[in-house]
C-alpha cells in the first residue's frame, strides 16, 4: 500500500462497478486525478457519484474494478484502510457524533491522538489548533457538535479530515447546506488547498465547478458520460452533458394574466415549537394564475407558514382563505379536500412514506376515494394504473412502481410528490424549497411544471431561499422577516441587492432595521 | 430516637438490595450506550445466579469448599460474557430485532438455569454463601457505618463500579468509541472504529456484570438458588438505565431509590403499620413507572441509534 508516501500524486480508478438490489449504481467507472488537480464530479441525483466516493472511502466494496494510488494498486476493506492511505472524505451528511465535542470527534478517529488507556484530548486539541491556523479554519475544539451551525459543522468536518492526515480530499456536495457567503469562503479555501493535495469535489452547482475545478468528469446513470478540462467548456455545455440535453431554466415570461385572489392569509399568528410567535401577523395574497415567491432567510417563519397552510400547525389567530373557504382550524384532510396542494420542505419524511411503494405514495391523498377504494378494500389495480400513467407523465425514474419510494434519488422522490399533488388538480399549491438539493435536470423539470400550473390558473406560493429561482419564476415576490411580510414587490422590479437588503430586515421606506 | 433506628434499618436493608440492580444496570448502560438494547439481562442474571450457586452446592463439605464462592463468581461472569457474545451474534452480526432477541435470551437464561437446577440440585438448598466484610473502624461509625461499611464484597465492588464506569465511559478511548457507535455508528465507522467489535465488547462487559449481579443474588443475598430468584430485577435494571439517562451517577440514584422503596415496604409490613401490604409491595414498581413517565424525554445526551442494527452497505 502507498501508506508511507508523503504526497498523493495520482489517484486512479479503473472499471469500478457496484450493484445494489434493483440498480446498477456504478457501471465500469474510470477516472484519474493528478497532482495539483481538482476534479469536479458532476451528475444528476442517482448518477452514482456518492456510491463511487463511498467505494473510495472503503465504506462499500466494489463488485468489480481497481483503485491505484501513485501507480500501485490498493484495496480498501474498511474506512481505516482508506485513511491509512491518506484519503480523507467530507461527507454530504456530516460524519460527526452530535453529542460529543469537536476534540472528542477528532480523537475518535485517530489512535495516536487519543492515548491508549486514558483519553488524552490535549493532543487532539493541539492538532485542531495547528490545522485551523494553517488553513484559516476557525474551530472551537471544546464545542459540542450539536451546538454548531451547519456551516460550522462543515468546517469541523474538514478540519477533522485534515487532522487525520489526509493527503487527498473527497468532498461530497460540500456546499449543499451552506449560505452563499459560506460557499464562497469554502471555494476560496479549497482552491488554496489544491496546491497541497489533489481533491475530488462533487457538486450540482456548475458555478462552483467552474470556480474550483480544473478537470471535470460527468456521470450519467452510473457511467462516465464525459471527462475533460473545465476551462474548455462553458456552464451551459456542462449542463447539457450532465442531463443529456440542453438545459434552459425556464422563466416566467408570460404577461401578467392574474385573476382574482384565491389564497388569502390575514394577520396570521402561529407559534413555533419553542413557543414564541414564529409568524407574527403575516398577511399575503396569491391570485389565480400567479406565482408568489416568498423570499427570506430560513427560520423567519417559513416553516410555520407552510405548516399552517397545510393544517399541520394550528394558528393562534388570523385567517387563511382558499377561494372563499376558511381553512384555519380545519384538519389537513379537509384542507386537502378544499383544493390545497402541498410540496413539503422535507421530502423524505413529510412528502412520502419511504417504505411504501411509488404506487402507494402516489395515492396517499386519495386512497379512500371511490377511484382507489371499493368500500373497505383498496383497488390496487386502479392504483397501479394510476402510478404507471404518472410515472410516464412525470418522468419518474424507478425500477418499477412497486419499488419503495424511499430508495429513489431526491429528484425522483420530488417528482413523485409533484405528480401526486398536481394530478389532483389543486386550486392552490404551496411549494416549500421545491428544488433544494436537486440537480439541474430535476430543477428544470420542476420549474417547468410550476409555470405550467400558473398558466392553468392555479395560485402558487413558492417558498425559497434561491434568489435566482424566485426571480425567474415569480410574478411578485414577498419578503418574510421575523414572522412578518416586510414587503411585496413585482418580480420585474426585484434585484438581488434589493431582495438581499429586505431579507436582512431593512425596510425600504425608512432604510433602517425593522 | 426510635425513628432514627427505623430509618437506619430501612437503609441498612435497602442499600444491599440495590447491589444487584446497580451491577446489572451499569452493565446494561454500556450495552445501550453502544446502541444495543439488551432485554435479556434478566436471563443472564438467572444463569449467573445458578452458576454462582452451583460450585458452593457441589463442593459443600469438600476440600475446595472455601474456594467455591470465588469459582462461582468466575463462572457467573464467564457465563455472562458468553451470553453477551451470543446476543451480539444474533443482534449485531445477524441484525435481528433487539427487543425480540432480548426476550429470547431472557427465556433461554431463565429456562436453562431452572432446568439445570432441577437436574443437579433438585429442591431448594441453602449454601454458606458470602457474608458481609465489615471494614474495621469505618463500620463502627454511628448510623452510616452499618449501612455503607459492612457490605459484602459485591457491595463494595458495585459501588466502586459507579466511578469506574463513569471514567471508562467518558475518559477512555474505548468509552469514546462506545458512545460514538451508539449515537452515530456510520460516523464512527468512517473514522475507523469497528462498530461491530465495539458493540460486541460492550455486550460482553454488560453480560459479565449481569452475571455478577445474578451471582450476588444467590451467593450473598439469598444464599440459595430458586428459579425465580431474579424476580424481574433484570427488567428493572433495563428501566433504570432509561431512568438514569445512561449516566452511572443517575443509575446509582435510581437503584438506591428503588431499593430503599422496597426496604421501606418491608418495614411497613414488619412494623405492623396499618397499610394494605399489597399496595406496599407495589410501591417501588409504581415509583419506577411514575419516574419514567415524568422523566424528560431528551435523547440529546443518550444513544440516538439505540436499538438499530448497523449495516455499512446500506444506502443512506
PDB file of C-alpha atoms in Angstrom, chain A residues 131 149 233 306 321 402 415 428 473:
ATOM      1  CA  UNK A 131      -4.728  22.712  11.386  1.00  0.00           C
ATOM      2  CA  UNK A 149     -24.464  25.760  12.906  1.00  0.00           C
ATOM      3  CA  UNK A 233     -16.374  24.139 -21.563  1.00  0.00           C
ATOM      4  CA  UNK A 306     -46.227  26.221   5.390  1.00  0.00           C
ATOM      5  CA  UNK A 321     -58.991  31.529   2.987  1.00  0.00           C
ATOM      6  CA  UNK A 402     -43.683  -1.275  -6.709  1.00  0.00           C
ATOM      7  CA  UNK A 415     -41.279  14.060  -8.944  1.00  0.00           C
ATOM      8  CA  UNK A 428     -53.610  26.425  -4.865  1.00  0.00           C
ATOM      9  CA  UNK A 473     -40.469  32.097 -11.666  1.00  0.00           C
TER      10      UNK A 473
END
